[in-house]
Tab-separated table of N, CA and C in Angstrom:
chain	number	residue	atom	x	y	z
A	928	MET	N	-52.334	-11.725	-13.876
A	928	MET	CA	-51.978	-10.636	-12.997
A	928	MET	C	-51.085	-11.095	-11.856
A	929	ALA	N	-51.311	-12.301	-11.338
A	929	ALA	CA	-50.496	-12.794	-10.226
A	929	ALA	C	-49.057	-12.986	-10.677
A	930	GLY	N	-48.851	-13.402	-11.925
A	930	GLY	CA	-47.502	-13.590	-12.443
A	930	GLY	C	-46.756	-12.273	-12.570
A	931	VAL	N	-47.471	-11.217	-12.949
A	931	VAL	CA	-46.838	-9.912	-13.105
A	931	VAL	C	-46.422	-9.354	-11.739
A	932	SER	N	-47.270	-9.543	-10.728
A	932	SER	CA	-46.932	-9.018	-9.405
A	932	SER	C	-45.744	-9.773	-8.802
A	933	ARG	N	-45.608	-11.061	-9.117
A	933	ARG	CA	-44.444	-11.814	-8.643
A	933	ARG	C	-43.168	-11.324	-9.319
A	934	VAL	N	-43.261	-10.997	-10.597
A	934	VAL	CA	-42.100	-10.486	-11.318
A	934	VAL	C	-41.706	-9.118	-10.753
A	935	VAL	N	-42.704	-8.269	-10.506
A	935	VAL	CA	-42.428	-6.944	-9.941
A	935	VAL	C	-41.805	-7.086	-8.550
A	936	ALA	N	-42.331	-7.999	-7.737
A	936	ALA	CA	-41.784	-8.226	-6.395
A	936	ALA	C	-40.347	-8.736	-6.483
A	937	ALA	N	-40.047	-9.620	-7.444
A	937	ALA	CA	-38.688	-10.130	-7.607
A	937	ALA	C	-37.742	-9.025	-8.048
A	938	VAL	N	-38.182	-8.166	-8.948
A	938	VAL	CA	-37.345	-7.062	-9.414
A	938	VAL	C	-37.081	-6.085	-8.266
A	939	VAL	N	-38.102	-5.787	-7.484
A	939	VAL	CA	-37.931	-4.886	-6.343
A	939	VAL	C	-36.975	-5.502	-5.322
A	940	ALA	N	-37.101	-6.805	-5.083
A	940	ALA	CA	-36.210	-7.476	-4.142
A	940	ALA	C	-34.764	-7.436	-4.640
A	941	LEU	N	-34.563	-7.659	-5.926
A	941	LEU	CA	-33.212	-7.585	-6.486
A	941	LEU	C	-32.643	-6.169	-6.390
A	942	LEU	N	-33.472	-5.174	-6.650
A	942	LEU	CA	-33.012	-3.795	-6.541
A	942	LEU	C	-32.618	-3.448	-5.104
A	943	VAL	N	-33.369	-3.928	-4.144
A	943	VAL	CA	-33.040	-3.673	-2.740
A	943	VAL	C	-31.722	-4.349	-2.381
A	944	VAL	N	-31.553	-5.601	-2.813
A	944	VAL	CA	-30.313	-6.324	-2.516
A	944	VAL	C	-29.122	-5.629	-3.160
A	945	PHE	N	-29.243	-5.249	-4.419
A	945	PHE	CA	-28.137	-4.567	-5.088
A	945	PHE	C	-27.860	-3.194	-4.489
A	946	SER	N	-28.891	-2.499	-4.044
A	946	SER	CA	-28.667	-1.184	-3.448
A	946	SER	C	-27.955	-1.289	-2.107
A	947	ILE	N	-28.049	-2.444	-1.458
A	947	ILE	CA	-27.322	-2.657	-0.202
A	947	ILE	C	-25.923	-3.185	-0.468
A	948	VAL	N	-25.769	-4.102	-1.415
A	948	VAL	CA	-24.497	-4.786	-1.633
A	948	VAL	C	-23.497	-3.915	-2.387
A	949	LEU	N	-23.918	-3.169	-3.363
A	949	LEU	CA	-22.976	-2.398	-4.179
A	949	LEU	C	-22.218	-1.321	-3.401
A	950	PRO	N	-22.849	-0.527	-2.544
A	950	PRO	CA	-22.049	0.442	-1.783
A	950	PRO	C	-21.047	-0.235	-0.853
A	951	ILE	N	-21.392	-1.387	-0.304
A	951	ILE	CA	-20.461	-2.108	0.564
A	951	ILE	C	-19.262	-2.595	-0.240
A	952	ALA	N	-19.492	-3.068	-1.444
A	952	ALA	CA	-18.400	-3.565	-2.274
A	952	ALA	C	-17.467	-2.433	-2.702
A	953	GLN	N	-17.994	-1.259	-2.917
A	953	GLN	CA	-17.164	-0.134	-3.319
A	953	GLN	C	-16.384	0.450	-2.148
A	954	ALA	N	-16.835	0.208	-0.929
A	954	ALA	CA	-16.183	0.777	0.245
A	954	ALA	C	-14.976	-0.031	0.696
A	955	GLN	N	-14.591	-1.061	-0.007
A	955	GLN	CA	-13.502	-1.933	0.405
A	955	GLN	C	-12.154	-1.518	-0.161
A	956	ALA	N	-11.953	-0.258	-0.413
A	956	ALA	CA	-10.668	0.227	-0.926
A	956	ALA	C	-9.618	0.125	0.180
A	957	PRO	N	-8.384	-0.179	-0.157
A	957	PRO	CA	-7.360	-0.294	0.880
A	957	PRO	C	-7.061	1.064	1.515
A	958	ALA	N	-6.780	1.025	2.783
A	958	ALA	CA	-6.471	2.250	3.514
A	958	ALA	C	-5.066	2.709	3.157
A	959	PRO	N	-4.843	4.003	3.146
A	959	PRO	CA	-3.488	4.489	2.858
A	959	PRO	C	-2.526	4.115	3.993
A	960	ALA	N	-1.282	3.983	3.655
A	960	ALA	CA	-0.275	3.617	4.645
A	960	ALA	C	-0.098	4.760	5.642
A	961	PRO	N	0.048	4.438	6.919
A	961	PRO	CA	0.219	5.507	7.902
A	961	PRO	C	1.580	6.179	7.745
A	962	THR	N	1.590	7.456	7.943
A	962	THR	CA	2.837	8.199	7.859
A	962	THR	C	3.099	8.853	9.200
A	963	SER	N	4.337	9.018	9.544
A	963	SER	CA	4.717	9.649	10.804
A	963	SER	C	5.806	10.673	10.520
A	964	ASP	N	5.659	11.829	11.128
A	964	ASP	CA	6.681	12.856	10.954
A	964	ASP	C	7.713	12.813	12.072
A	965	GLY	N	7.640	11.823	12.924
A	965	GLY	CA	8.601	11.669	14.002
A	965	GLY	C	8.163	12.307	15.299
A	966	THR	N	7.126	13.132	15.275
A	966	THR	CA	6.674	13.803	16.486
A	966	THR	C	6.127	12.803	17.496
A	967	SER	N	5.344	11.855	17.027
A	967	SER	CA	4.776	10.879	17.957
A	967	SER	C	5.853	9.967	18.522
A	968	ILE	N	6.875	9.666	17.744
A	968	ILE	CA	7.982	8.848	18.240
A	968	ILE	C	8.746	9.617	19.306
A	969	ASP	N	9.023	10.885	19.062
A	969	ASP	CA	9.717	11.716	20.042
A	969	ASP	C	8.910	11.841	21.331
A	970	GLN	N	7.605	11.983	21.200
A	970	GLN	CA	6.757	12.116	22.373
A	970	GLN	C	6.745	10.807	23.167
A	971	GLY	N	6.735	9.680	22.486
A	971	GLY	CA	6.780	8.389	23.172
A	971	GLY	C	8.080	8.202	23.926
A	972	ILE	N	9.188	8.589	23.314
A	972	ILE	CA	10.492	8.488	23.994
A	972	ILE	C	10.520	9.408	25.212
A	973	ALA	N	9.956	10.602	25.087
A	973	ALA	CA	9.924	11.536	26.211
A	973	ALA	C	9.108	10.968	27.371
A	974	TYR	N	7.966	10.337	27.080
A	974	TYR	CA	7.163	9.735	28.145
A	974	TYR	C	7.914	8.602	28.835
A	975	VAL	N	8.605	7.780	28.076
A	975	VAL	CA	9.368	6.681	28.664
A	975	VAL	C	10.477	7.232	29.558
A	976	LEU	N	11.179	8.250	29.095
A	976	LEU	CA	12.240	8.840	29.910
A	976	LEU	C	11.689	9.479	31.179
A	977	MET	N	10.531	10.104	31.095
A	977	MET	CA	9.930	10.681	32.299
A	977	MET	C	9.533	9.594	33.297
A	978	LEU	N	9.012	8.474	32.800
A	978	LEU	CA	8.664	7.372	33.701
A	978	LEU	C	9.908	6.772	34.348
A	979	VAL	N	11.002	6.660	33.603
A	979	VAL	CA	12.250	6.156	34.169
A	979	VAL	C	12.754	7.120	35.243
A	980	ALA	N	12.701	8.409	34.979
A	980	ALA	CA	13.140	9.398	35.965
A	980	ALA	C	12.263	9.341	37.216
A	981	LEU	N	10.965	9.163	37.046
A	981	LEU	CA	10.065	9.066	38.189
A	981	LEU	C	10.368	7.818	39.009
A	982	ALA	N	10.611	6.687	38.343
A	982	ALA	CA	10.927	5.450	39.058
A	982	ALA	C	12.253	5.578	39.798
A	983	LEU	N	13.250	6.159	39.154
A	983	LEU	CA	14.547	6.331	39.820
A	983	LEU	C	14.434	7.272	41.016
A	984	THR	N	13.683	8.338	40.884
A	984	THR	CA	13.487	9.262	41.997
A	984	THR	C	12.803	8.554	43.156
A	985	TYR	N	11.792	7.767	42.874
A	985	TYR	CA	11.096	7.021	43.926
A	985	TYR	C	12.050	6.046	44.610
A	986	LEU	N	12.842	5.305	43.821
A	986	LEU	CA	13.755	4.325	44.406
A	986	LEU	C	14.847	5.009	45.240
A	987	ILE	N	15.357	6.121	44.771
A	987	ILE	CA	16.405	6.825	45.511
A	987	ILE	C	15.863	7.359	46.832
A	988	HIS	N	14.674	7.960	46.803
A	988	HIS	CA	14.090	8.495	48.035
A	988	HIS	C	13.660	7.381	48.971
A	989	ALA	N	13.184	6.255	48.446
A	989	ALA	CA	12.804	5.134	49.307
A	989	ALA	C	14.038	4.559	49.986
A	990	ALA	N	15.142	4.462	49.271
A	990	ALA	CA	16.385	3.960	49.860
A	990	ALA	C	16.927	4.964	50.867
A	991	ASP	N	16.781	6.247	50.618
A	991	ASP	CA	17.263	7.279	51.533
A	991	ASP	C	16.472	7.260	52.836
A	992	LEU	N	15.169	7.025	52.757
A	992	LEU	CA	14.338	6.983	53.952
A	992	LEU	C	14.638	5.743	54.796
A	993	SER	N	14.968	4.613	54.169
A	993	SER	CA	15.215	3.398	54.928
A	993	SER	C	16.540	3.489	55.698
A	994	HIS	N	17.507	4.288	55.267
A	994	HIS	CA	18.781	4.426	55.967
A	994	HIS	C	18.736	5.495	57.046
A	995	SER	N	17.751	6.361	57.030
A	995	SER	CA	17.719	7.459	57.996
A	995	SER	C	17.192	7.015	59.355
A	996	PHE	N	16.533	5.856	59.453
A	996	PHE	CA	15.984	5.421	60.752
A	996	PHE	C	16.884	4.465	61.435
């Protein structure tokens, strides 16, 4: 009887290991390549241009204030 319970315990342990390992192995499919329709690129360029305009406005007004005194 002790031999049978060891075999049953080994089979149960193998089933638990396989039930954990197999779904992980199947989940390793490669991700699809990212696609862009250009909207995010346009939005990034717009943000950069707005930051440049803000910096130029700050520099122009800072220079204007330093000459007025």
